[in-house]
Amino acid sequence: MSKSIDRVAAAAREAGLSIEIVRMGESTRTAEEAARQCGCTVDQIVKSLVFAGEASGRLYLFLVSGSRKLDLDKANRLAGERLVRADPRKVREETGFAIGGVSPLGHPDGVVRFADETLLGFDEVWAAAGAHDAVFAAEPKALVNAARATVANLVV
Ligand code: 5CA
């Protein structure tokens, strides 16, 4: 197992969230690929989008359904600063996750987290687990709690 996957497993354990991390052997880098591999709809895939504060450099994690688009104006307002898409190298260095495998779980404390409220409408969602082919299923409310994300309206 990779260090990133281990970190996701440890974060779930610490939060009391029981998950089974599955390595699909095929790419789950995008929401569409993940849905195909998981046998679920694209909207049941949790995208873990990392943005950076333009002024502060602080990282923000936005959890959004695979079929929805993050509304950057709403995200800016929640953050209280202008956000830009985080540079993949910065994401890797500061969170330990590579783009395509960024998980909702296992981030450093300094990462500010928000989750879109539409995620809570599903019985089950699937999210990345720290590698380009690693995923897990969870009940969305339990996942959002384990991620310590604030629920808000984030999408267009
Ligand atoms: N494993 C899948 C499904 S769980 C996954 O990680 N999907 S994702 O949506 O959370 O991550 C892919 C996202 O990474 C894309 O939607 C895109 O927003 C972002 N991304 C892709 N390329 C870049 C890039 N060069 N720089 C920053 N972000 C990127």
PDB file of C-alpha atoms and ligand atoms in Angstrom:
ATOM      1  CA  MET A   1       0.000   0.000   0.000  1.00  0.00           C
ATOM      2  CA  SER A   2       1.191   3.537  -0.710  1.00  0.00           C
ATOM      3  CA  LYS A   3       1.812   6.056   2.065  1.00  0.00           C
ATOM      4  CA  SER A   4      -1.076   8.170   0.768  1.00  0.00           C
ATOM      5  CA  ILE A   5      -3.492   5.240   0.936  1.00  0.00           C
ATOM      6  CA  ASP A   6      -2.246   4.417   4.435  1.00  0.00           C
ATOM      7  CA  ARG A   7      -2.937   7.997   5.480  1.00  0.00           C
ATOM      8  CA  VAL A   8      -6.521   7.800   4.187  1.00  0.00           C
ATOM      9  CA  ALA A   9      -7.080   4.514   6.028  1.00  0.00           C
ATOM     10  CA  ALA A  10      -5.642   5.989   9.247  1.00  0.00           C
ATOM     11  CA  ALA A  11      -7.785   9.142   8.988  1.00  0.00           C
ATOM     12  CA  ALA A  12     -10.929   7.044   8.508  1.00  0.00           C
ATOM     13  CA  ARG A  13     -10.010   4.859  11.472  1.00  0.00           C
ATOM     14  CA  GLU A  14      -9.344   7.878  13.693  1.00  0.00           C
ATOM     15  CA  ALA A  15     -12.708   9.376  12.709  1.00  0.00           C
ATOM     16  CA  GLY A  16     -14.514   6.103  13.431  1.00  0.00           C
ATOM     17  CA  LEU A  17     -15.485   5.703   9.772  1.00  0.00           C
ATOM     18  CA  SER A  18     -15.407   2.132   8.564  1.00  0.00           C
ATOM     19  CA  ILE A  19     -14.247   1.983   4.927  1.00  0.00           C
ATOM     20  CA  GLU A  20     -12.854  -0.585   2.568  1.00  0.00           C
ATOM     21  CA  ILE A  21     -10.286   0.874   0.196  1.00  0.00           C
ATOM     22  CA  VAL A  22     -10.478  -0.828  -3.184  1.00  0.00           C
ATOM     23  CA  ARG A  23      -7.724  -0.722  -5.791  1.00  0.00           C
ATOM     24  CA  MET A  24      -9.464  -1.021  -9.131  1.00  0.00           C
ATOM     25  CA  GLY A  25      -6.351  -1.726 -11.201  1.00  0.00           C
ATOM     26  CA  GLU A  26      -7.738   0.720 -13.796  1.00  0.00           C
ATOM     27  CA  SER A  27      -7.687   4.524 -13.633  1.00  0.00           C
ATOM     28  CA  THR A  28     -10.142   6.276 -11.327  1.00  0.00           C
ATOM     29  CA  ARG A  29      -8.415   9.650 -11.914  1.00  0.00           C
ATOM     30  CA  THR A  30     -11.524  11.402 -13.202  1.00  0.00           C
ATOM     31  CA  ALA A  31     -15.080  11.275 -11.908  1.00  0.00           C
ATOM     32  CA  GLU A  32     -16.194   9.556 -15.139  1.00  0.00           C
ATOM     33  CA  GLU A  33     -13.509   6.877 -14.885  1.00  0.00           C
ATOM     34  CA  ALA A  34     -14.221   6.382 -11.192  1.00  0.00           C
ATOM     35  CA  ALA A  35     -17.962   5.978 -11.834  1.00  0.00           C
ATOM     36  CA  ARG A  36     -17.271   3.348 -14.474  1.00  0.00           C
ATOM     37  CA  GLN A  37     -14.991   1.417 -12.127  1.00  0.00           C
ATOM     38  CA  CYS A  38     -17.267   1.747  -9.100  1.00  0.00           C
ATOM     39  CA  GLY A  39     -20.463   0.898 -11.005  1.00  0.00           C
ATOM     40  CA  CYS A  40     -22.184   4.035  -9.754  1.00  0.00           C
ATOM     41  CA  THR A  41     -23.425   7.257 -11.332  1.00  0.00           C
ATOM     42  CA  VAL A  42     -21.028  10.181 -11.897  1.00  0.00           C
ATOM     43  CA  ASP A  43     -22.955  12.271  -9.378  1.00  0.00           C
ATOM     44  CA  GLN A  44     -22.159   9.705  -6.673  1.00  0.00           C
ATOM     45  CA  ILE A  45     -18.432  10.347  -7.151  1.00  0.00           C
ATOM     46  CA  VAL A  46     -16.971  12.879  -4.717  1.00  0.00           C
ATOM     47  CA  LYS A  47     -14.538  15.248  -6.405  1.00  0.00           C
ATOM     48  CA  SER A  48     -11.880  16.551  -3.998  1.00  0.00           C
ATOM     49  CA  LEU A  49     -10.875  19.888  -5.487  1.00  0.00           C
ATOM     50  CA  VAL A  50      -7.904  21.765  -4.046  1.00  0.00           C
ATOM     51  CA  PHE A  51      -7.694  25.537  -4.344  1.00  0.00           C
ATOM     52  CA  ALA A  52      -5.218  28.021  -2.886  1.00  0.00           C
ATOM     53  CA  GLY A  53      -5.815  31.437  -1.376  1.00  0.00           C
ATOM     54  CA  GLU A  54      -4.300  33.951  -3.756  1.00  0.00           C
ATOM     55  CA  ALA A  55      -3.119  36.165  -0.906  1.00  0.00           C
ATOM     56  CA  SER A  56      -2.600  33.655   1.906  1.00  0.00           C
ATOM     57  CA  GLY A  57      -1.361  30.635  -0.059  1.00  0.00           C
ATOM     58  CA  ARG A  58      -3.520  28.566   2.282  1.00  0.00           C
ATOM     59  CA  LEU A  59      -5.060  25.407   0.807  1.00  0.00           C
ATOM     60  CA  TYR A  60      -8.797  24.801   0.614  1.00  0.00           C
ATOM     61  CA  LEU A  61     -10.494  21.485  -0.111  1.00  0.00           C
ATOM     62  CA  PHE A  62     -13.930  21.490  -1.744  1.00  0.00           C
ATOM     63  CA  LEU A  63     -15.905  18.240  -1.905  1.00  0.00           C
ATOM     64  CA  VAL A  64     -18.356  18.342  -4.784  1.00  0.00           C
ATOM     65  CA  SER A  65     -20.461  15.780  -6.647  1.00  0.00           C
ATOM     66  CA  GLY A  66     -18.856  14.488  -9.857  1.00  0.00           C
ATOM     67  CA  SER A  67     -21.632  15.959 -11.993  1.00  0.00           C
ATOM     68  CA  ARG A  68     -21.566  19.436 -10.436  1.00  0.00           C
ATOM     69  CA  LYS A  69     -19.301  22.433 -10.984  1.00  0.00           C
ATOM     70  CA  LEU A  70     -17.743  24.364  -8.134  1.00  0.00           C
ATOM     71  CA  ASP A  71     -18.960  27.978  -8.160  1.00  0.00           C
ATOM     72  CA  LEU A  72     -15.776  29.941  -7.653  1.00  0.00           C
ATOM     73  CA  ASP A  73     -17.657  33.060  -6.484  1.00  0.00           C
ATOM     74  CA  LYS A  74     -19.338  31.045  -3.737  1.00  0.00           C
ATOM     75  CA  ALA A  75     -16.014  29.432  -2.845  1.00  0.00           C
ATOM     76  CA  ASN A  76     -14.303  32.842  -2.682  1.00  0.00           C
ATOM     77  CA  ARG A  77     -17.012  34.168  -0.387  1.00  0.00           C
ATOM     78  CA  LEU A  78     -16.727  31.184   1.948  1.00  0.00           C
ATOM     79  CA  ALA A  79     -12.950  31.454   2.005  1.00  0.00           C
ATOM     80  CA  GLY A  80     -13.007  35.214   2.498  1.00  0.00           C
ATOM     81  CA  GLU A  81     -10.316  35.581  -0.130  1.00  0.00           C
ATOM     82  CA  ARG A  82      -9.799  35.009  -3.838  1.00  0.00           C
ATOM     83  CA  LEU A  83      -8.969  31.441  -4.723  1.00  0.00           C
ATOM     84  CA  VAL A  84      -7.031  29.966  -7.592  1.00  0.00           C
ATOM     85  CA  ARG A  85      -6.703  26.318  -8.586  1.00  0.00           C
ATOM     86  CA  ALA A  86      -3.811  24.951  -6.577  1.00  0.00           C
ATOM     87  CA  ASP A  87      -0.664  24.089  -8.454  1.00  0.00           C
ATOM     88  CA  PRO A  88      -0.383  20.257  -8.613  1.00  0.00           C
ATOM     89  CA  ARG A  89       3.131  20.400  -7.142  1.00  0.00           C
ATOM     90  CA  LYS A  90       1.929  22.433  -4.171  1.00  0.00           C
ATOM     91  CA  VAL A  91      -0.943  19.956  -3.687  1.00  0.00           C
ATOM     92  CA  ARG A  92       1.547  17.102  -3.695  1.00  0.00           C
ATOM     93  CA  GLU A  93       3.995  18.827  -1.345  1.00  0.00           C
ATOM     94  CA  GLU A  94       1.444  20.055   1.185  1.00  0.00           C
ATOM     95  CA  THR A  95      -1.168  17.289   1.192  1.00  0.00           C
ATOM     96  CA  GLY A  96       0.885  14.308   0.035  1.00  0.00           C
ATOM     97  CA  PHE A  97      -1.737  13.551  -2.633  1.00  0.00           C
ATOM     98  CA  ALA A  98      -1.248  13.628  -6.403  1.00  0.00           C
ATOM     99  CA  ILE A  99      -4.037  15.134  -8.539  1.00  0.00           C
ATOM    100  CA  GLY A 100      -6.387  12.310  -9.516  1.00  0.00           C
ATOM    101  CA  GLY A 101      -5.936  10.597  -6.158  1.00  0.00           C
ATOM    102  CA  VAL A 102      -6.723  13.468  -3.780  1.00  0.00           C
ATOM    103  CA  SER A 103      -8.943  12.058  -1.038  1.00  0.00           C
ATOM    104  CA  PRO A 104     -11.460  13.853   1.179  1.00  0.00           C
ATOM    105  CA  LEU A 105      -9.628  12.255   4.130  1.00  0.00           C
ATOM    106  CA  GLY A 106      -6.072  12.461   5.438  1.00  0.00           C
ATOM    107  CA  HIS A 107      -5.241  16.136   4.914  1.00  0.00           C
ATOM    108  CA  PRO A 108      -3.064  18.232   7.215  1.00  0.00           C
ATOM    109  CA  ASP A 109      -5.010  20.266   9.790  1.00  0.00           C
ATOM    110  CA  GLY A 110      -4.249  23.550   8.004  1.00  0.00           C
ATOM    111  CA  VAL A 111      -6.339  22.632   4.956  1.00  0.00           C
ATOM    112  CA  VAL A 112      -9.742  24.367   5.153  1.00  0.00           C
ATOM    113  CA  ARG A 113     -12.554  22.023   4.076  1.00  0.00           C
ATOM    114  CA  PHE A 114     -16.033  22.526   2.646  1.00  0.00           C
ATOM    115  CA  ALA A 115     -18.535  20.007   1.270  1.00  0.00           C
ATOM    116  CA  ASP A 116     -21.419  20.736  -1.080  1.00  0.00           C
ATOM    117  CA  GLU A 117     -24.836  20.077   0.413  1.00  0.00           C
ATOM    118  CA  THR A 118     -26.061  18.103  -2.636  1.00  0.00           C
ATOM    119  CA  LEU A 119     -23.701  15.264  -1.652  1.00  0.00           C
ATOM    120  CA  LEU A 120     -25.913  14.562   1.341  1.00  0.00           C
ATOM    121  CA  GLY A 121     -28.796  13.532  -0.915  1.00  0.00           C
ATOM    122  CA  PHE A 122     -27.192  10.231  -1.882  1.00  0.00           C
ATOM    123  CA  ASP A 123     -27.387   6.942   0.018  1.00  0.00           C
ATOM    124  CA  GLU A 124     -23.796   6.169  -0.880  1.00  0.00           C
ATOM    125  CA  VAL A 125     -20.918   8.027  -2.522  1.00  0.00           C
ATOM    126  CA  TRP A 126     -17.467   6.977  -3.698  1.00  0.00           C
ATOM    127  CA  ALA A 127     -14.299   8.996  -3.158  1.00  0.00           C
ATOM    128  CA  ALA A 128     -10.610   8.783  -3.993  1.00  0.00           C
ATOM    129  CA  ALA A 129      -8.352   7.046  -1.501  1.00  0.00           C
ATOM    130  CA  GLY A 130      -4.901   8.432  -2.267  1.00  0.00           C
ATOM    131  CA  ALA A 131      -3.940   6.789  -5.546  1.00  0.00           C
ATOM    132  CA  HIS A 132      -5.079   7.002  -9.168  1.00  0.00           C
ATOM    133  CA  ASP A 133      -6.921   3.676  -8.913  1.00  0.00           C
ATOM    134  CA  ALA A 134      -7.930   3.638  -5.224  1.00  0.00           C
ATOM    135  CA  VAL A 135     -11.454   4.442  -4.034  1.00  0.00           C
ATOM    136  CA  PHE A 136     -13.829   3.776  -1.178  1.00  0.00           C
ATOM    137  CA  ALA A 137     -17.572   3.962  -0.610  1.00  0.00           C
ATOM    138  CA  ALA A 138     -19.195   5.782   2.303  1.00  0.00           C
ATOM    139  CA  GLU A 139     -22.441   7.239   3.536  1.00  0.00           C
ATOM    140  CA  PRO A 140     -22.043  10.932   2.598  1.00  0.00           C
ATOM    141  CA  LYS A 141     -22.870  12.514   5.975  1.00  0.00           C
ATOM    142  CA  ALA A 142     -20.405  10.192   7.713  1.00  0.00           C
ATOM    143  CA  LEU A 143     -17.782  10.991   5.087  1.00  0.00           C
ATOM    144  CA  VAL A 144     -18.272  14.754   5.418  1.00  0.00           C
ATOM    145  CA  ASN A 145     -18.018  14.457   9.206  1.00  0.00           C
ATOM    146  CA  ALA A 146     -14.873  12.351   8.974  1.00  0.00           C
ATOM    147  CA  ALA A 147     -13.385  14.917   6.567  1.00  0.00           C
ATOM    148  CA  ARG A 148     -14.288  17.643   9.083  1.00  0.00           C
ATOM    149  CA  ALA A 149     -15.812  19.620   6.215  1.00  0.00           C
ATOM    150  CA  THR A 150     -18.330  22.420   6.624  1.00  0.00           C
ATOM    151  CA  VAL A 151     -21.479  21.798   4.572  1.00  0.00           C
ATOM    152  CA  ALA A 152     -22.426  24.681   2.279  1.00  0.00           C
ATOM    153  CA  ASN A 153     -23.903  25.499  -1.105  1.00  0.00           C
ATOM    154  CA  LEU A 154     -20.815  25.340  -3.329  1.00  0.00           C
ATOM    155  CA  VAL A 155     -22.030  24.594  -6.824  1.00  0.00           C
ATOM    156  CA  VAL A 156     -23.172  26.532  -9.880  1.00  0.00           C
TER     157      VAL A 156
HETATM  158  N1  5CA B   1     -10.112  10.056  -8.393  1.00  0.00           N
HETATM  159  C1  5CA B   1     -11.068  10.939  -8.998  1.00  0.00           C
HETATM  160  C2  5CA B   1     -12.484  10.652  -8.623  1.00  0.00           C
HETATM  161  S1  5CA B   1     -12.763  10.331  -6.956  1.00  0.00           S
HETATM  162  C3  5CA B   1     -10.677  12.352  -8.666  1.00  0.00           C
HETATM  163  O1  5CA B   1      -9.710  12.584  -7.977  1.00  0.00           O
HETATM  164  N2  5CA B   1     -11.467  13.271  -9.201  1.00  0.00           N
HETATM  165  S2  5CA B   1     -11.283  14.811  -8.837  1.00  0.00           S
HETATM  166  O2  5CA B   1     -12.276  15.496  -9.617  1.00  0.00           O
HETATM  167  O3  5CA B   1     -11.319  15.020  -7.451  1.00  0.00           O
HETATM  168  O4  5CA B   1      -9.846  15.161  -9.265  1.00  0.00           O
HETATM  169  C4  5CA B   1      -9.581  15.463 -10.543  1.00  0.00           C
HETATM  170  C5  5CA B   1      -9.664  16.952 -10.530  1.00  0.00           C
HETATM  171  O5  5CA B   1      -8.368  17.447 -10.420  1.00  0.00           O
HETATM  172  C6  5CA B   1     -10.245  17.534 -11.775  1.00  0.00           C
HETATM  173  O6  5CA B   1     -11.643  17.653 -11.690  1.00  0.00           O
HETATM  174  C7  5CA B   1      -9.598  18.871 -11.803  1.00  0.00           C
HETATM  175  O7  5CA B   1     -10.415  19.816 -11.150  1.00  0.00           O
HETATM  176  C8  5CA B   1      -8.357  18.703 -10.968  1.00  0.00           C
HETATM  177  N3  5CA B   1      -7.190  18.852 -11.832  1.00  0.00           N
HETATM  178  C9  5CA B   1      -6.921  18.187 -12.955  1.00  0.00           C
HETATM  179  N4  5CA B   1      -5.789  18.648 -13.493  1.00  0.00           N
HETATM  180  C10 5CA B   1      -5.342  19.634 -12.698  1.00  0.00           C
HETATM  181  C11 5CA B   1      -4.226  20.492 -12.720  1.00  0.00           C
HETATM  182  N5  5CA B   1      -3.319  20.448 -13.675  1.00  0.00           N
HETATM  183  N6  5CA B   1      -4.072  21.356 -11.711  1.00  0.00           N
HETATM  184  C12 5CA B   1      -4.942  21.403 -10.724  1.00  0.00           C
HETATM  185  N7  5CA B   1      -6.026  20.623 -10.658  1.00  0.00           N
HETATM  186  C13 5CA B   1      -6.225  19.751 -11.640  1.00  0.00           C
END
